[in-house]
JSON list of C-alpha atoms in Angstrom, two decimals:
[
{"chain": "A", "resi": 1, "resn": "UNK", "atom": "CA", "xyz": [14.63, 14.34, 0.04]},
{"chain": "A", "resi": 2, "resn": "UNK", "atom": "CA", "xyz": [16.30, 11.37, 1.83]},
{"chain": "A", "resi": 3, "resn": "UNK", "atom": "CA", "xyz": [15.98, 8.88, -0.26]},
{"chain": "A", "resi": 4, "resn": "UNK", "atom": "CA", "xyz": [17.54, 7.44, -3.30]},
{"chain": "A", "resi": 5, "resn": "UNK", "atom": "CA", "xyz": [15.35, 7.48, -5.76]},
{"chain": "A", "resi": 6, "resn": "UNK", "atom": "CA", "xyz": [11.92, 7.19, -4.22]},
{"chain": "A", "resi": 7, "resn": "UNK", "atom": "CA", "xyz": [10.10, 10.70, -4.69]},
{"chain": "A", "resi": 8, "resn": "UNK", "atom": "CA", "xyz": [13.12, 12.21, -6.36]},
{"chain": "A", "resi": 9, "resn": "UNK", "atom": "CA", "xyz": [11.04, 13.26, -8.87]},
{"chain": "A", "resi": 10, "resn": "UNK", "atom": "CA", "xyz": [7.66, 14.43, -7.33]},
{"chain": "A", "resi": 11, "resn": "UNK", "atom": "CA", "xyz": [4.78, 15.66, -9.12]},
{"chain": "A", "resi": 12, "resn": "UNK", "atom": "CA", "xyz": [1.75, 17.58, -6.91]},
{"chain": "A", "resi": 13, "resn": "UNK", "atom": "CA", "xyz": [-2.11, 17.69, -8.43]},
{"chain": "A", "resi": 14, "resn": "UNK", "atom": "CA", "xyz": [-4.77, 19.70, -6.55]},
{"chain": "A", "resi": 15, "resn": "UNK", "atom": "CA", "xyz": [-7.22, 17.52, -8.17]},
{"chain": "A", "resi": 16, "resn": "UNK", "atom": "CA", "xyz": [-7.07, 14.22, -10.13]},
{"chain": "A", "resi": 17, "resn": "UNK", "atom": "CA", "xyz": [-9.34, 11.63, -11.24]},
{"chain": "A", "resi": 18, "resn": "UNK", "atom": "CA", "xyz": [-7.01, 9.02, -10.19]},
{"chain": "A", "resi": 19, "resn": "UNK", "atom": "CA", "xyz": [-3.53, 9.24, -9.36]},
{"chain": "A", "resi": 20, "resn": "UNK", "atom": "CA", "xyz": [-2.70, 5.40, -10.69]},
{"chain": "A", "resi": 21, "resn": "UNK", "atom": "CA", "xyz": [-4.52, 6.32, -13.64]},
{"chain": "A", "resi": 22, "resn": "UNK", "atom": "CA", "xyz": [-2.75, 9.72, -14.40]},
{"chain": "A", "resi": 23, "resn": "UNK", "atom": "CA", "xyz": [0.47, 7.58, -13.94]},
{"chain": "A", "resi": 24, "resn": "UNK", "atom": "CA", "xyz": [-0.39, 4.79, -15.70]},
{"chain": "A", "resi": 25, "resn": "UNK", "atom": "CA", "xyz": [-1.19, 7.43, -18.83]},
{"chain": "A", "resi": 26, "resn": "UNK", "atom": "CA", "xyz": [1.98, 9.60, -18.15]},
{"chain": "A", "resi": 27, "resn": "UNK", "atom": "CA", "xyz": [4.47, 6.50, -18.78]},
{"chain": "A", "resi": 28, "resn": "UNK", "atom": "CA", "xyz": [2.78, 5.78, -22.06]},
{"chain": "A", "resi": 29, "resn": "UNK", "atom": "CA", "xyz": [3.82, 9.54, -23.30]},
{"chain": "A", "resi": 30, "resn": "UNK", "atom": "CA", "xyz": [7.31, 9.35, -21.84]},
{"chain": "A", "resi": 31, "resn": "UNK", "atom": "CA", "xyz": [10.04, 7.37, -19.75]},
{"chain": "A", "resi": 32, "resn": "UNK", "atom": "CA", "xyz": [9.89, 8.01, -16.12]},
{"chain": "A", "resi": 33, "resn": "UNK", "atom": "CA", "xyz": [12.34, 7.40, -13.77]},
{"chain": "A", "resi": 34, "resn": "UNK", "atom": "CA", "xyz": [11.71, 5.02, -10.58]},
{"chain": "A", "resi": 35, "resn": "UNK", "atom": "CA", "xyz": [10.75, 6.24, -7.82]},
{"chain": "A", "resi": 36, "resn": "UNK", "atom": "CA", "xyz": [8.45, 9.02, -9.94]},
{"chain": "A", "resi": 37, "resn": "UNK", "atom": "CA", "xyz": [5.55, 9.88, -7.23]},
{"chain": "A", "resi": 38, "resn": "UNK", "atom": "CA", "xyz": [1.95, 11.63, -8.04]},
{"chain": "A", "resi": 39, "resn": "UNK", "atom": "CA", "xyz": [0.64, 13.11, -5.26]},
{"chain": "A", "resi": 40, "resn": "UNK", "atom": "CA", "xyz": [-2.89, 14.64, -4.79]},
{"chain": "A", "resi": 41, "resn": "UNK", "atom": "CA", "xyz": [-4.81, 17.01, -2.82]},
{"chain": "A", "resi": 42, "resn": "UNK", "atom": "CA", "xyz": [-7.74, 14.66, -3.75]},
{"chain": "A", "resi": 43, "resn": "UNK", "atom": "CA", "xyz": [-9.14, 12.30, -6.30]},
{"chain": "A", "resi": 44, "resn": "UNK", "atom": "CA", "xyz": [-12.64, 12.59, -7.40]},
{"chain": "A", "resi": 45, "resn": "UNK", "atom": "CA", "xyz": [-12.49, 8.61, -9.00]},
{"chain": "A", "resi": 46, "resn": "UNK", "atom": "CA", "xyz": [-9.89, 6.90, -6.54]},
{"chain": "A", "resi": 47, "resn": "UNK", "atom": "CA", "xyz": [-9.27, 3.62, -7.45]},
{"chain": "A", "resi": 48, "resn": "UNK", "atom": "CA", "xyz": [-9.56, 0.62, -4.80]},
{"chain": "A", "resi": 49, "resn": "UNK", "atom": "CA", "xyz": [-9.07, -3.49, -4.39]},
{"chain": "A", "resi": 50, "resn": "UNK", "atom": "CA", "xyz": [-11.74, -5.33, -6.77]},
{"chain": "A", "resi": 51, "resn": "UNK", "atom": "CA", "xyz": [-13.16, -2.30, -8.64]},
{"chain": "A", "resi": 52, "resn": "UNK", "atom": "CA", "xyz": [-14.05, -0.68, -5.43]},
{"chain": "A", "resi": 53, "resn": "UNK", "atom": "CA", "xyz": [-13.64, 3.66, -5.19]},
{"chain": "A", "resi": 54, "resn": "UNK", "atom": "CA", "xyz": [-10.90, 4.57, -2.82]},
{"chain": "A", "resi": 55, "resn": "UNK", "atom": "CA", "xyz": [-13.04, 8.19, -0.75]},
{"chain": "A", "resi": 56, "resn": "UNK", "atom": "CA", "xyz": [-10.97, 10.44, 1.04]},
{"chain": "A", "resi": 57, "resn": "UNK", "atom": "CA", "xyz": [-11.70, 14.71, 2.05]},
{"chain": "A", "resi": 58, "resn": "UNK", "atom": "CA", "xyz": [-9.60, 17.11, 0.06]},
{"chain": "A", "resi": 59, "resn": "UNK", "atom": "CA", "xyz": [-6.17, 18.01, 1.59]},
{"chain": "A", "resi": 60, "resn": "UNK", "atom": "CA", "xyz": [-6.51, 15.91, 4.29]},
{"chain": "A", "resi": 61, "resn": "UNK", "atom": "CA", "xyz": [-4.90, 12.61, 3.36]},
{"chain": "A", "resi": 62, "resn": "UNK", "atom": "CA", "xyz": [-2.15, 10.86, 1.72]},
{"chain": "A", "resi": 63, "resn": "UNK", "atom": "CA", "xyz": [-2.99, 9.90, -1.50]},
{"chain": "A", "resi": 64, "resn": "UNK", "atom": "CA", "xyz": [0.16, 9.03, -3.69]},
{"chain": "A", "resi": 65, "resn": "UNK", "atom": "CA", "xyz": [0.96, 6.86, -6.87]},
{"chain": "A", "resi": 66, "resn": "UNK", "atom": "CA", "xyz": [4.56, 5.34, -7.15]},
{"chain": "A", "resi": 67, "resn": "UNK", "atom": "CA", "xyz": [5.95, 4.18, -9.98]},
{"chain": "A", "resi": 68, "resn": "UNK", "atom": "CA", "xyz": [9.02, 1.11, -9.93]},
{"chain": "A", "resi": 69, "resn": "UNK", "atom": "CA", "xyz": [10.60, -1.15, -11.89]},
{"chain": "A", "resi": 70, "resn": "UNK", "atom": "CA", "xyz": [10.32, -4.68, -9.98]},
{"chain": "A", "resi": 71, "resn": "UNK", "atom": "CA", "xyz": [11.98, -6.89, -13.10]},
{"chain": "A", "resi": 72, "resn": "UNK", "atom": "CA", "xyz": [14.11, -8.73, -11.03]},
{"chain": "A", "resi": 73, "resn": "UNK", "atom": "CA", "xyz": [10.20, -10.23, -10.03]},
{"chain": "A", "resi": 74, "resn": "UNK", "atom": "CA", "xyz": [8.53, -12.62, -12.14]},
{"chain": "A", "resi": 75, "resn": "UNK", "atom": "CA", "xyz": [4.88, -12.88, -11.77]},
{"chain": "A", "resi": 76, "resn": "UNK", "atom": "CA", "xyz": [4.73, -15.93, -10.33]},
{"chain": "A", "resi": 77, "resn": "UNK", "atom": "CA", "xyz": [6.37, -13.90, -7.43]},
{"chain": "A", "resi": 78, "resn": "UNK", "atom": "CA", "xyz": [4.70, -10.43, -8.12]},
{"chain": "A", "resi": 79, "resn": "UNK", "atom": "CA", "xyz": [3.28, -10.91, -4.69]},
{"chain": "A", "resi": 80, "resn": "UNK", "atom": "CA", "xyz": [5.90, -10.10, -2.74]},
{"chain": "A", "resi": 81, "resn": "UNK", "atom": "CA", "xyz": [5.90, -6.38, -3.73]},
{"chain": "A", "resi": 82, "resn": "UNK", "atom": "CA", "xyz": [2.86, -6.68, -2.04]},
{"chain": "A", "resi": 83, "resn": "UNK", "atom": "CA", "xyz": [4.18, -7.52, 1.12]},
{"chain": "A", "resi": 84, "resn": "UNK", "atom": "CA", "xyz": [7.04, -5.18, 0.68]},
{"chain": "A", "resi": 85, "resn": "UNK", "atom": "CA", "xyz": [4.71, -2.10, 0.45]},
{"chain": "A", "resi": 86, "resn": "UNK", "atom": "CA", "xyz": [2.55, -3.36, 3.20]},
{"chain": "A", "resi": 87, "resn": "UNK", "atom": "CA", "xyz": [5.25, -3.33, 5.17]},
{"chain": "A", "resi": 88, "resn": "UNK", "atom": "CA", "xyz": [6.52, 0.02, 4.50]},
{"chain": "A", "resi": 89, "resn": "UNK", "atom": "CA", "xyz": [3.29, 1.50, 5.11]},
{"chain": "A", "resi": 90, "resn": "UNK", "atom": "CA", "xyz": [3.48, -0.55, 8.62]},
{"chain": "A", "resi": 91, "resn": "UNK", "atom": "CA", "xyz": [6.72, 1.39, 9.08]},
{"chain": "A", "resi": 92, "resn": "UNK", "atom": "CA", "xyz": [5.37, 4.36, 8.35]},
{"chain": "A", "resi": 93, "resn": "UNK", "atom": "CA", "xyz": [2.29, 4.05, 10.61]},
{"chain": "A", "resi": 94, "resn": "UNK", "atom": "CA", "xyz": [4.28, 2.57, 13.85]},
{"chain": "A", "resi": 95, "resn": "UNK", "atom": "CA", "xyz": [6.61, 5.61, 13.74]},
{"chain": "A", "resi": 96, "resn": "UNK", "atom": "CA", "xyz": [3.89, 7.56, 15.01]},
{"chain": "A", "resi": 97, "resn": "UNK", "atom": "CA", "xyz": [1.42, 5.43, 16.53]},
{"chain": "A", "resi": 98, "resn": "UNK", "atom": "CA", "xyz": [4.23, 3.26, 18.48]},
{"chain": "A", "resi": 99, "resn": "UNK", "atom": "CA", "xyz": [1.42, 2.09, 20.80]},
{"chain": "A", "resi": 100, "resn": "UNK", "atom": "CA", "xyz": [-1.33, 1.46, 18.76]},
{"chain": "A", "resi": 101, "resn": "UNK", "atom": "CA", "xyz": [-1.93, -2.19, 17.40]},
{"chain": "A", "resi": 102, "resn": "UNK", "atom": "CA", "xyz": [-0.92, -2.11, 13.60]},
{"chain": "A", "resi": 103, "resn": "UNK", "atom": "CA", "xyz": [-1.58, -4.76, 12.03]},
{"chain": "A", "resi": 104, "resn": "UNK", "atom": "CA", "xyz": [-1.48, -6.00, 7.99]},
{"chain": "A", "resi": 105, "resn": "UNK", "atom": "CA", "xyz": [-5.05, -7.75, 6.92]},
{"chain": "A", "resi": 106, "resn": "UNK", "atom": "CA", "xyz": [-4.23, -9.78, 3.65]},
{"chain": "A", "resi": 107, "resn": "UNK", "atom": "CA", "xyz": [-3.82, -8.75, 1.43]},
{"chain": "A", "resi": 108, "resn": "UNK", "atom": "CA", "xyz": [-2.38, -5.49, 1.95]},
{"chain": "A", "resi": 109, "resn": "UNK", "atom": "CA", "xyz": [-4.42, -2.92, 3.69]},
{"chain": "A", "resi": 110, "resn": "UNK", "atom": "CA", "xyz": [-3.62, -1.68, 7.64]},
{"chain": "A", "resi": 111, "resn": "UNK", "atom": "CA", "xyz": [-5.61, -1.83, 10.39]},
{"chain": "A", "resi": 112, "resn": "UNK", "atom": "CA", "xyz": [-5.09, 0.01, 13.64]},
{"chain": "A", "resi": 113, "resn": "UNK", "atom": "CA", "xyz": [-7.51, -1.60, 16.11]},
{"chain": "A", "resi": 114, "resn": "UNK", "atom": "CA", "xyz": [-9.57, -3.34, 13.73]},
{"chain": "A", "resi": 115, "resn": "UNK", "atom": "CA", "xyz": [-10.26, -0.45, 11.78]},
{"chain": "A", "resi": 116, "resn": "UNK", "atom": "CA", "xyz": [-8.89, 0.44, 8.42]},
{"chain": "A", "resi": 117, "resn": "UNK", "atom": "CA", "xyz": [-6.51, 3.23, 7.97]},
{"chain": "A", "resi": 118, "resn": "UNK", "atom": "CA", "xyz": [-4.84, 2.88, 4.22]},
{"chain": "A", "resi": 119, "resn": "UNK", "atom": "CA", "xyz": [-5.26, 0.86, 1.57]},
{"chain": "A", "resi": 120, "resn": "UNK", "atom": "CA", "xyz": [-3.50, 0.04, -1.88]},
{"chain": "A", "resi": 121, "resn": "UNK", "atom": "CA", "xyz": [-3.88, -1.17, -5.27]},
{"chain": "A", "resi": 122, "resn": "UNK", "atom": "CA", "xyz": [-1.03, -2.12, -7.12]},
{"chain": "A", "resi": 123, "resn": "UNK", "atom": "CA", "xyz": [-1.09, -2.43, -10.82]},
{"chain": "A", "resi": 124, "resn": "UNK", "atom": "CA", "xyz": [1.36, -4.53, -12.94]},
{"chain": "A", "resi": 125, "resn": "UNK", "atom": "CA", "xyz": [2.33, -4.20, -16.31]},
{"chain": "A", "resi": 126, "resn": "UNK", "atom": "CA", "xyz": [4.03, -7.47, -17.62]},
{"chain": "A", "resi": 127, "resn": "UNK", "atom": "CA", "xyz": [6.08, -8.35, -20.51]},
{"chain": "A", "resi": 128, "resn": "UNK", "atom": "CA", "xyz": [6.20, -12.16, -20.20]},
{"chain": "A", "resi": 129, "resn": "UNK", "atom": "CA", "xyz": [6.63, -13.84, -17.70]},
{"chain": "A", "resi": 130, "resn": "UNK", "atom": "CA", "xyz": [8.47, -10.39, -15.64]},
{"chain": "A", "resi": 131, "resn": "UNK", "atom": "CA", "xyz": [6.65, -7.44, -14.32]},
{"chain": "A", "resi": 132, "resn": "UNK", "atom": "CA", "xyz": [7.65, -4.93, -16.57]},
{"chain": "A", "resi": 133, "resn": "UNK", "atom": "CA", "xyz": [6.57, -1.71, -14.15]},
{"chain": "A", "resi": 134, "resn": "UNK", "atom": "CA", "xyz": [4.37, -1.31, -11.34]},
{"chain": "A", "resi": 135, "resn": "UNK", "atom": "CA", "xyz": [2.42, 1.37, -10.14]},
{"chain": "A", "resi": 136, "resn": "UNK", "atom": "CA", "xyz": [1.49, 1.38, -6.77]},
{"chain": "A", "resi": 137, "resn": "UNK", "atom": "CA", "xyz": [-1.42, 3.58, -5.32]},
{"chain": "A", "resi": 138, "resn": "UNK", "atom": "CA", "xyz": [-1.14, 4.16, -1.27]},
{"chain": "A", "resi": 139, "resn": "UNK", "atom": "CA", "xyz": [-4.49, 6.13, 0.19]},
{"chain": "A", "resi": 140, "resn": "UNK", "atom": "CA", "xyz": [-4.05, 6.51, 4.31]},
{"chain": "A", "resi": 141, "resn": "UNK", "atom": "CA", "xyz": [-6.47, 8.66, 6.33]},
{"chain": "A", "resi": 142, "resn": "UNK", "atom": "CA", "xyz": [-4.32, 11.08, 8.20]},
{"chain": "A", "resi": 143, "resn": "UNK", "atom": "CA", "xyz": [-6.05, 14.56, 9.19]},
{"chain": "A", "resi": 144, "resn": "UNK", "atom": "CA", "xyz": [-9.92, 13.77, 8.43]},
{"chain": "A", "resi": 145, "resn": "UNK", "atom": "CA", "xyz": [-11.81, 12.83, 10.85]},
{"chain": "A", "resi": 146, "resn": "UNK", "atom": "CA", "xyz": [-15.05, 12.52, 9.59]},
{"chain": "A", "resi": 147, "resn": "UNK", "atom": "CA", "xyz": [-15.12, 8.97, 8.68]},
{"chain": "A", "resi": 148, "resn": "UNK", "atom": "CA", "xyz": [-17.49, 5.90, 9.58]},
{"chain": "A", "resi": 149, "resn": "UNK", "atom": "CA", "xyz": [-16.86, 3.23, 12.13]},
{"chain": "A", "resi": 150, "resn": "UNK", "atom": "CA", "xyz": [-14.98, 0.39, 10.07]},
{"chain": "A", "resi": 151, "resn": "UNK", "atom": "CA", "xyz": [-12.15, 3.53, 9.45]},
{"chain": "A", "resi": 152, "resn": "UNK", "atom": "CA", "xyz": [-10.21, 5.05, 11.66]},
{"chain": "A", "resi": 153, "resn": "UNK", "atom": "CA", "xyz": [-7.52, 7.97, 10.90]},
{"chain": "A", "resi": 154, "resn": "UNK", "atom": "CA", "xyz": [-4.14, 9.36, 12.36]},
{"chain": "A", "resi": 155, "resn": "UNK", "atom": "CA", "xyz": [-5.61, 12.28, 13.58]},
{"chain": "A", "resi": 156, "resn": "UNK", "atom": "CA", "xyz": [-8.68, 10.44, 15.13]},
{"chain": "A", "resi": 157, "resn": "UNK", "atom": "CA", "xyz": [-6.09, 8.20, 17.51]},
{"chain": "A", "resi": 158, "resn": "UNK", "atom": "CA", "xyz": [-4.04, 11.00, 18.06]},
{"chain": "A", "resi": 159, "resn": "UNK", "atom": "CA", "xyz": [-5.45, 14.24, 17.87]},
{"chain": "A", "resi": 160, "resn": "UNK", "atom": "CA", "xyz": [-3.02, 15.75, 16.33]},
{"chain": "A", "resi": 161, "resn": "UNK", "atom": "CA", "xyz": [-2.81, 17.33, 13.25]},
{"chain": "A", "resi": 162, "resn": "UNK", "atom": "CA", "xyz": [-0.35, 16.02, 10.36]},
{"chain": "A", "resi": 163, "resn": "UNK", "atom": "CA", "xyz": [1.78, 17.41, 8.02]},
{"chain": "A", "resi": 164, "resn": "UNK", "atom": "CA", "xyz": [1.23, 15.65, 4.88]},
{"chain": "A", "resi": 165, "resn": "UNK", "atom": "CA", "xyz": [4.38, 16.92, 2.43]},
{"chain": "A", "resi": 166, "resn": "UNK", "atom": "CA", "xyz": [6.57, 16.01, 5.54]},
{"chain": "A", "resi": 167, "resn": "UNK", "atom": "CA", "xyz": [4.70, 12.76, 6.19]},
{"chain": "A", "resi": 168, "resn": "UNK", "atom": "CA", "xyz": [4.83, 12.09, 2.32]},
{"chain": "A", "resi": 169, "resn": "UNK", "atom": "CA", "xyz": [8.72, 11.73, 2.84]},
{"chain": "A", "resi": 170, "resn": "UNK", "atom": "CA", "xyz": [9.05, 9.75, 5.74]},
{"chain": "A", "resi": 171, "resn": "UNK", "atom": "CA", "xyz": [6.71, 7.23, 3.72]},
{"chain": "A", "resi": 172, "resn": "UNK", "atom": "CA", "xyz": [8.90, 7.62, 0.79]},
{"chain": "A", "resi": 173, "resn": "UNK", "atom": "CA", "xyz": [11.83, 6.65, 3.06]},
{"chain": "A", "resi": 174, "resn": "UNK", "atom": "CA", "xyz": [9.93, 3.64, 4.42]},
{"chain": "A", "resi": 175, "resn": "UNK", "atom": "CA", "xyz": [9.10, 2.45, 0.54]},
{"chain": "A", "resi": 176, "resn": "UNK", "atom": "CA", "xyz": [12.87, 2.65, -0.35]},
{"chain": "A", "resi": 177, "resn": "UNK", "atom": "CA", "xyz": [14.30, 0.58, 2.92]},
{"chain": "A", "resi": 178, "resn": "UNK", "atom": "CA", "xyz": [11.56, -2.29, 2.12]},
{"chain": "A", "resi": 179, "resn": "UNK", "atom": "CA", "xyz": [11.74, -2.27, -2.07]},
{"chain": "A", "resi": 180, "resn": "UNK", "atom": "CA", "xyz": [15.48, -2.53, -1.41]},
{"chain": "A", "resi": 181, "resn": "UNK", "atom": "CA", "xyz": [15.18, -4.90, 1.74]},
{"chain": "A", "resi": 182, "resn": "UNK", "atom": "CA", "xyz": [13.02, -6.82, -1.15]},
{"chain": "A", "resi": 183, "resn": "UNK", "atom": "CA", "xyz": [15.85, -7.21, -3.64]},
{"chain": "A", "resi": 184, "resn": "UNK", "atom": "CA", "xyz": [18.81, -8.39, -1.31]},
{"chain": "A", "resi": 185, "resn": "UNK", "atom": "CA", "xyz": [16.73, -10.44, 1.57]},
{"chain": "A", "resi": 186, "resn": "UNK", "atom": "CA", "xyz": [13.18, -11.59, 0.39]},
{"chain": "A", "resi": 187, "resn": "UNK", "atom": "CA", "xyz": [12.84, -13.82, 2.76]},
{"chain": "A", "resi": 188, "resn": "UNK", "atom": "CA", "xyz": [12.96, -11.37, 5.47]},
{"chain": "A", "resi": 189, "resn": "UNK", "atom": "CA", "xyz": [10.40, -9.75, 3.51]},
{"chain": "A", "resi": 190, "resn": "UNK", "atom": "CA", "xyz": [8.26, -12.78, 3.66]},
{"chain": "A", "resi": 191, "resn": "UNK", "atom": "CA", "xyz": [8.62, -13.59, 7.54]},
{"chain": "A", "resi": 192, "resn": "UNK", "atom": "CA", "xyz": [7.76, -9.86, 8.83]},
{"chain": "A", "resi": 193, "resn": "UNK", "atom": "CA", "xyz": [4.83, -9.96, 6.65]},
{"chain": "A", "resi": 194, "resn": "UNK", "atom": "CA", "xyz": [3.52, -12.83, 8.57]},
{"chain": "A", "resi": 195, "resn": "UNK", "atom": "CA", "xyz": [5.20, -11.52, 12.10]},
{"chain": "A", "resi": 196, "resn": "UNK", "atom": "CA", "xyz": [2.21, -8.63, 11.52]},
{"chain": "A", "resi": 197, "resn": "UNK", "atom": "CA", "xyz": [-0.36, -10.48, 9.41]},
{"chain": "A", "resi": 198, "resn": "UNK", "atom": "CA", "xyz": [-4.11, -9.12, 10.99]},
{"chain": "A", "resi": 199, "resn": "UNK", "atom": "CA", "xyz": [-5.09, -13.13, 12.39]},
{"chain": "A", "resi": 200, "resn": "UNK", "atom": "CA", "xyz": [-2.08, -14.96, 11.75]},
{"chain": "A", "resi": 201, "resn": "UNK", "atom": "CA", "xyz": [-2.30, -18.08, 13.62]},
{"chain": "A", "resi": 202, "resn": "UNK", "atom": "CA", "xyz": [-5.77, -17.16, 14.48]},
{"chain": "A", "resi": 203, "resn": "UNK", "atom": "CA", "xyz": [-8.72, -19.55, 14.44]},
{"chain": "A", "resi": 204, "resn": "UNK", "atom": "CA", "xyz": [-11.37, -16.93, 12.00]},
{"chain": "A", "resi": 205, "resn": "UNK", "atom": "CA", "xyz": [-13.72, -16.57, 9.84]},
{"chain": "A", "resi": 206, "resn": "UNK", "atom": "CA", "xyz": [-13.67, -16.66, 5.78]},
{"chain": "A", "resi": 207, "resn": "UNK", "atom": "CA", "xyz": [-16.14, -16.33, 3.31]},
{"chain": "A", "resi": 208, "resn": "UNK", "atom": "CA", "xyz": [-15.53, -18.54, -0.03]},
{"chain": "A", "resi": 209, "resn": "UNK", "atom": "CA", "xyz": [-16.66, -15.99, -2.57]},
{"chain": "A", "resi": 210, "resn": "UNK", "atom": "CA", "xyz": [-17.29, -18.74, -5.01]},
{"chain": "A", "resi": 211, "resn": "UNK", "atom": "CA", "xyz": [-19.55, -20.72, -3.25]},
{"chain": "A", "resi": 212, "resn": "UNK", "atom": "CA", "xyz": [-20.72, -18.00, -1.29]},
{"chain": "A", "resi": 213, "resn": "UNK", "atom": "CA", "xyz": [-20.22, -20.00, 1.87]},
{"chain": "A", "resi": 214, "resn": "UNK", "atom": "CA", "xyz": [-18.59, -19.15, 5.55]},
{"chain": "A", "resi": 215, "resn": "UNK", "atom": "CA", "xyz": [-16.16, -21.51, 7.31]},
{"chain": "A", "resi": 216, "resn": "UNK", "atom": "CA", "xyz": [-13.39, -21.31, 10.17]},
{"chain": "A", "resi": 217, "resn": "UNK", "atom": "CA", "xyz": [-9.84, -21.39, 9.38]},
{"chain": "A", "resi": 218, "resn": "UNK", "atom": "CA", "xyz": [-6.38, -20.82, 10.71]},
{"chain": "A", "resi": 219, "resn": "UNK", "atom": "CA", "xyz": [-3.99, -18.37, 8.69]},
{"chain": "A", "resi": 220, "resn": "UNK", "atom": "CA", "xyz": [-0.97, -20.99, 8.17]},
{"chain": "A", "resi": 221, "resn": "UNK", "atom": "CA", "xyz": [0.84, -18.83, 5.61]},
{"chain": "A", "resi": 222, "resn": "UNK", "atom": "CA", "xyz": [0.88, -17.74, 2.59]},
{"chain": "A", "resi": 223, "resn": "UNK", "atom": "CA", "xyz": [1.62, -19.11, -1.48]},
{"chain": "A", "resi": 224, "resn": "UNK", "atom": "CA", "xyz": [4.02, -17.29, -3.49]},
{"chain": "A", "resi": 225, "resn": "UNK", "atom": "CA", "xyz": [1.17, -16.38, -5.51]},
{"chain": "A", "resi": 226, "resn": "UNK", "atom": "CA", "xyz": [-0.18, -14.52, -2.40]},
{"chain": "A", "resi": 227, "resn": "UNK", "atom": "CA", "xyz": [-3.68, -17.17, -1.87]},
{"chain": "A", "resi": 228, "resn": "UNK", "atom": "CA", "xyz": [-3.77, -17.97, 1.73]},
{"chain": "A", "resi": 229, "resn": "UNK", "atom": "CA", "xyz": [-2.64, -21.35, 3.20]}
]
C-alpha cells in the first residue's frame, strides 16, 4: 500500500448494512488507527446526504468507510474536510477520465457531465468545540452500468472494466495527499474547491427549502461553515 496511513489497516465485508455504521460501532468496541478503511462488496442499507439510501449492484462499485482524526479542525471549520475529500475523489476520477468534465456540486458529490458518479456522507463525532473523529463514507459507480439517467458510471464513459481493490488504493492515495494538503495549506484546499465547484460563477437556479421557493443566483463562494455565498 502506498500510503502512510490511509488503508494501512483494511478491513473487506461481502455484505454490510452500512459501512459508516459498522465503523461508527467498531470504534466504540476498540481504538482504531487512522486511516482504518471498511470496504464492501455491497450494502443492503447505504447511508446517503439528508437521510437519503446510498444503491449500488454487488461487486461492482466502490463503497468504502474511512476513519480520521481531523482535531486540528474545530467545527466551526469542519467543512473543510469536506472539500478536502471532494477533492480527492476529483483526483481520483480525473486520473482516468482526463477528458471528461469533472466537476464538484456543493456540497460534495461529483458529477461527470451533469450526471452523478459518487457521493459521500461524512459523520463527525465532536468533543467540544473539536471534531473528535470522522468517518467518511465514499460510494462511486465504477463497473455497473445499469443505472438511470441522472447517474452515470466509470465503466458507462469508458467501457472499460475496473479493478476495484486496485482502484481502492489509488483513492486511498488521493485521500492522504488532500487530508495532508489540508493540514499544512488550507487555503489551497479552499481555492481548488472553488477552481472545480459544479456552477461556480454561474448565474443558476436554487430552491430555498424553507420557503419552498425558486430564485436565480450566482455561486460567489463559500462560508467556513460550508452555506453558500
Amino acid at each position: 500500500m502506498d500510503t502512510l496511513f490511509v488503508g494501512q489497516n483494511y478491513i473487506f465485508l461481502p455484505e454490510t448494512p452500512s459501512t459508516n455504521s459498522f465503523l461508527n460501532t467498531l470504534i466504540t468496541e476498540r481504538r482504531l488507527a487512522e486511516g482504518t478503511v471498511i470496504s464492501s462488496g455491497f450494502q443492503s442499507s447505504g447511508k446517503g446526504q439528508a437521510g437519503n439510501t446510498w444503491e449500488a449492484a454487488k461487486d461492482e462499485n466502490i463503497m468504502i468507510s474511512v476513519l480520521l482524526y481531523p482535531r486540528f479542525l474545530s467545527v466551526h471549520n469542519q467543512f473543510l474536510l469536506s472539500k478536502c475529500i471532494a477533492l480527492a475523489i476529483f483526483d481520483f476520477l480525473t486520473k482516468f477520465l482526463p477528458t471528461a468534465h469533472v466537476r464538484i456540486k456543493w456540497p460534495n458529490d461529483i458529477l461527470v457531465s451533469a450526471s452523478k458518479i459518487c457521493g459521500v456522507l461524512i459523520e463527525n463525532g465532536l468533543k467540544g468545540e473539536q471534531i473528535e473523529y470522522s468517518i467518511v463514507g465514499i460510494g462511486i459507480n465504477v463497473n455497473e452500468i445499469s443505472i438511470d439517467g441522472k447517474r452515470t458510471s466509470m465503466k458507462t464513459i469508458t467501457g472499460l472494466d475496473y479493478d476495484l481493490r486496485y482502484l481502492e488504493k489509488i483513492l486511498f492515495s488521493c485521500i492522504e495527499a488532500r487530508y495532508l494538503q489540508m493540514k499544512s495549506d488550507p487555503g489551497t484546499v479552499s481555492k481548488d474547491y472553488l477552481s472545480v465547484l459544479y456552477g461556480f460563477g454561474e448565474k443558476m437556479k436554487f430552491k430555498d427549502k424553507i420557503h419552498n421557493v425558486e430564485f436565480e443566483g450566482i455561486i460567489n463562494g463559500i462560508h467556513a461553515d460550508g452555506r453558500l455565498i
